[in-house]
Amino acid sequence: MKKFKFGEIKLKKVDPQQLTDRVLLLNLYITQGLTLIIGLIWILFQKRNPIQVLNFPENVQFVAWGLGLAGVMLIVDFFLTYIVPEDSMDDGGINEMLFRNRPVWHIVLIAAVVSVCEELLFRGAIQHAFGPYWTSILFAVIHIRYLRHWVPTGWVFLSSYGLGYIYIQSGTLWAPILCHFFIDLFSGLVIRYRRKS
């Protein structure tokens, strides 16, 4: 039996156009599953109860925080698309591939899964340990497809900081989850129904 050596692992850059739809979805759901597991474990190591972290608030004020920030973020994003050159905002075509031919129910599902998993890890676990600033830096770094350009990287950082802010102000994780869900849902639907130029 041949011995496995970590030094033999080779990473190579993959052109997004080489990915099949199945591989793209598999990658999405595996990474979100890992994000959820890491978030839950981290919260448990903090001696906190994940169920309490995800407790649904009695006060619906979190809806105003979540949708308010989502509205601001969509307006800023709209202006960025007209001010910043298109190639500077390019994510390598991943979002286009993910949402272009996806049925609406699946876009809703993706937005829900991503918002819950990422917010549980980043706002629920990491922000509790390091605060919103360092959490936002890490959040920007893991969105690696944007790192080639400073504008989308900066925008991801500011968006993350905003999510951290509304988490603090609302006192519930459901405010950033709602905001994240709405942004991803809206963006996915825009890509899905946008006319090709």
XYZ file of C-alpha atoms in Angstrom:
197
model
C 0.000 0.000 0.000
C 1.371 3.386 -1.056
C 1.916 5.886 1.751
C 0.019 9.179 1.416
C 2.215 12.293 1.396
C 0.803 15.761 1.920
C 3.645 17.181 -0.185
C 2.161 15.457 -3.235
C -1.040 17.485 -3.031
C -1.062 20.035 -5.818
C -3.488 22.887 -6.024
C -4.197 24.339 -9.401
C -6.321 27.207 -10.506
C -9.544 26.057 -12.112
C -11.326 28.136 -14.680
C -14.936 28.505 -13.465
C -16.132 27.590 -16.957
C -14.621 24.108 -16.438
C -16.955 23.439 -13.495
C -20.102 21.468 -14.128
C -23.334 22.545 -12.480
C -23.240 19.436 -10.299
C -19.677 20.120 -9.087
C -20.525 23.769 -8.405
C -23.587 22.849 -6.309
C -21.715 20.063 -4.518
C -18.930 22.497 -3.647
C -21.457 25.072 -2.426
C -23.343 22.676 -0.150
C -20.190 20.988 1.201
C -18.575 24.330 2.084
C -21.790 25.555 3.706
C -22.092 22.306 5.668
C -18.514 22.716 6.899
C -19.229 26.347 7.761
C -22.236 25.270 9.832
C -20.313 22.514 11.637
C -17.356 24.808 12.407
C -19.745 27.498 13.654
C -21.598 25.087 15.944
C -18.365 23.602 17.332
C -16.872 27.062 17.899
C -20.000 28.201 19.765
C -19.871 25.065 21.921
C -16.185 25.713 22.703
C -17.233 29.197 23.826
C -19.509 27.417 26.335
C -22.589 28.893 24.670
C -25.736 27.136 23.555
C -26.213 27.241 19.739
C -29.981 26.981 20.213
C -29.941 30.154 22.330
C -27.726 31.894 19.757
C -30.378 31.076 17.131
C -33.340 31.863 19.416
C -36.018 33.697 17.469
C -36.651 37.081 19.120
C -40.047 38.077 20.463
C -39.541 41.638 19.214
C -39.783 42.020 15.425
C -37.514 45.074 15.416
C -34.771 42.870 13.916
C -36.746 42.917 10.623
C -36.227 46.683 10.336
C -32.491 46.279 11.023
C -32.129 43.435 8.511
C -34.202 44.885 5.688
C -32.917 48.414 6.345
C -29.285 47.378 5.926
C -30.212 45.220 2.920
C -31.833 48.247 1.274
C -28.769 50.429 1.891
C -26.458 47.697 0.607
C -28.508 47.206 -2.567
C -28.495 50.950 -3.286
C -24.711 51.165 -2.809
C -24.237 48.041 -4.933
C -26.418 49.556 -7.673
C -24.260 52.697 -7.763
C -21.051 50.664 -7.709
C -22.144 48.819 -10.853
C -22.326 52.151 -12.692
C -19.252 53.826 -11.174
C -16.750 50.966 -11.091
C -15.611 49.216 -14.296
C -17.341 45.865 -14.766
C -14.100 43.856 -14.805
C -13.214 45.256 -11.359
C -16.384 43.765 -9.862
C -15.957 40.391 -11.596
C -16.124 37.280 -9.395
C -14.894 34.994 -12.149
C -18.414 34.185 -13.314
C -19.265 31.999 -10.295
C -22.469 33.856 -9.364
C -23.568 33.859 -13.006
C -23.057 30.088 -13.233
C -24.745 29.512 -9.895
C -27.927 31.499 -10.510
C -28.418 31.978 -14.281
C -30.455 28.818 -14.961
C -31.498 27.962 -11.419
C -35.233 27.661 -10.588
C -36.561 30.285 -8.166
C -37.186 27.754 -5.362
C -33.531 26.708 -5.535
C -32.318 30.329 -5.428
C -34.432 30.789 -2.269
C -32.939 27.601 -0.797
C -29.354 28.652 -1.601
C -29.923 32.110 -0.093
C -31.400 30.562 3.076
C -28.637 27.964 3.517
C -25.817 30.447 2.896
C -27.269 33.155 5.156
C -27.858 30.833 8.135
C -24.556 28.938 7.855
C -22.309 31.957 7.263
C -23.973 34.194 9.830
C -23.881 31.482 12.490
C -20.127 31.121 11.981
C -19.128 34.733 11.388
C -21.508 36.752 13.542
C -22.538 34.022 15.990
C -19.093 32.533 16.700
C -16.176 34.545 15.279
C -17.544 38.015 16.070
C -18.238 36.884 19.639
C -14.527 36.054 19.954
C -12.824 38.807 17.913
C -15.328 41.614 17.338
C -16.770 42.972 14.081
C -13.528 44.435 12.643
C -11.429 41.244 12.582
C -14.483 39.194 11.668
C -15.011 41.425 8.631
C -11.392 41.040 7.549
C -11.732 37.262 7.737
C -15.095 37.404 5.942
C -13.500 39.385 3.082
C -10.570 36.966 2.872
C -12.761 33.851 2.599
C -14.608 35.442 -0.328
C -11.447 34.665 -2.266
C -12.982 35.112 -5.691
C -13.171 38.864 -5.041
C -9.600 39.306 -3.783
C -8.217 40.114 -7.244
C -9.830 43.560 -7.071
C -9.815 45.971 -4.139
C -13.317 47.420 -4.738
C -15.308 44.183 -4.247
C -12.976 43.136 -1.413
C -13.573 46.463 0.328
C -17.295 46.178 -0.324
C -17.420 42.674 1.185
C -15.535 43.998 4.241
C -17.965 46.923 4.690
C -20.975 44.669 4.153
C -19.668 42.278 6.791
C -19.045 45.137 9.201
C -22.617 46.312 8.630
C -23.911 42.814 9.370
C -21.863 42.786 12.577
C -23.220 46.200 13.527
C -26.875 45.217 13.139
C -26.193 42.029 15.095
C -24.937 44.136 18.007
C -27.727 46.711 17.731
C -30.600 44.246 17.340
C -29.236 41.714 19.822
C -30.249 38.820 17.589
C -28.522 36.800 14.896
C -31.726 36.890 12.866
C -31.113 40.516 11.786
C -27.898 39.718 9.858
C -29.378 36.397 8.681
C -32.390 38.229 7.219
C -30.180 40.877 5.600
C -27.782 38.286 4.158
C -30.715 36.191 2.881
C -32.410 39.151 1.214
C -29.180 40.343 -0.478
C -28.359 36.866 -1.816
C -31.960 36.255 -2.906
C -32.244 39.606 -4.679
C -28.840 39.201 -6.361
C -29.683 35.648 -7.447
C -33.025 36.719 -8.914
C -31.428 39.649 -10.745
C -28.896 37.284 -12.327
C -31.648 34.756 -13.096
C -33.913 37.245 -14.888
C -31.395 39.735 -16.281
C -31.417 39.953 -20.044
C -28.175 39.003 -21.700
C -26.643 42.006 -23.430
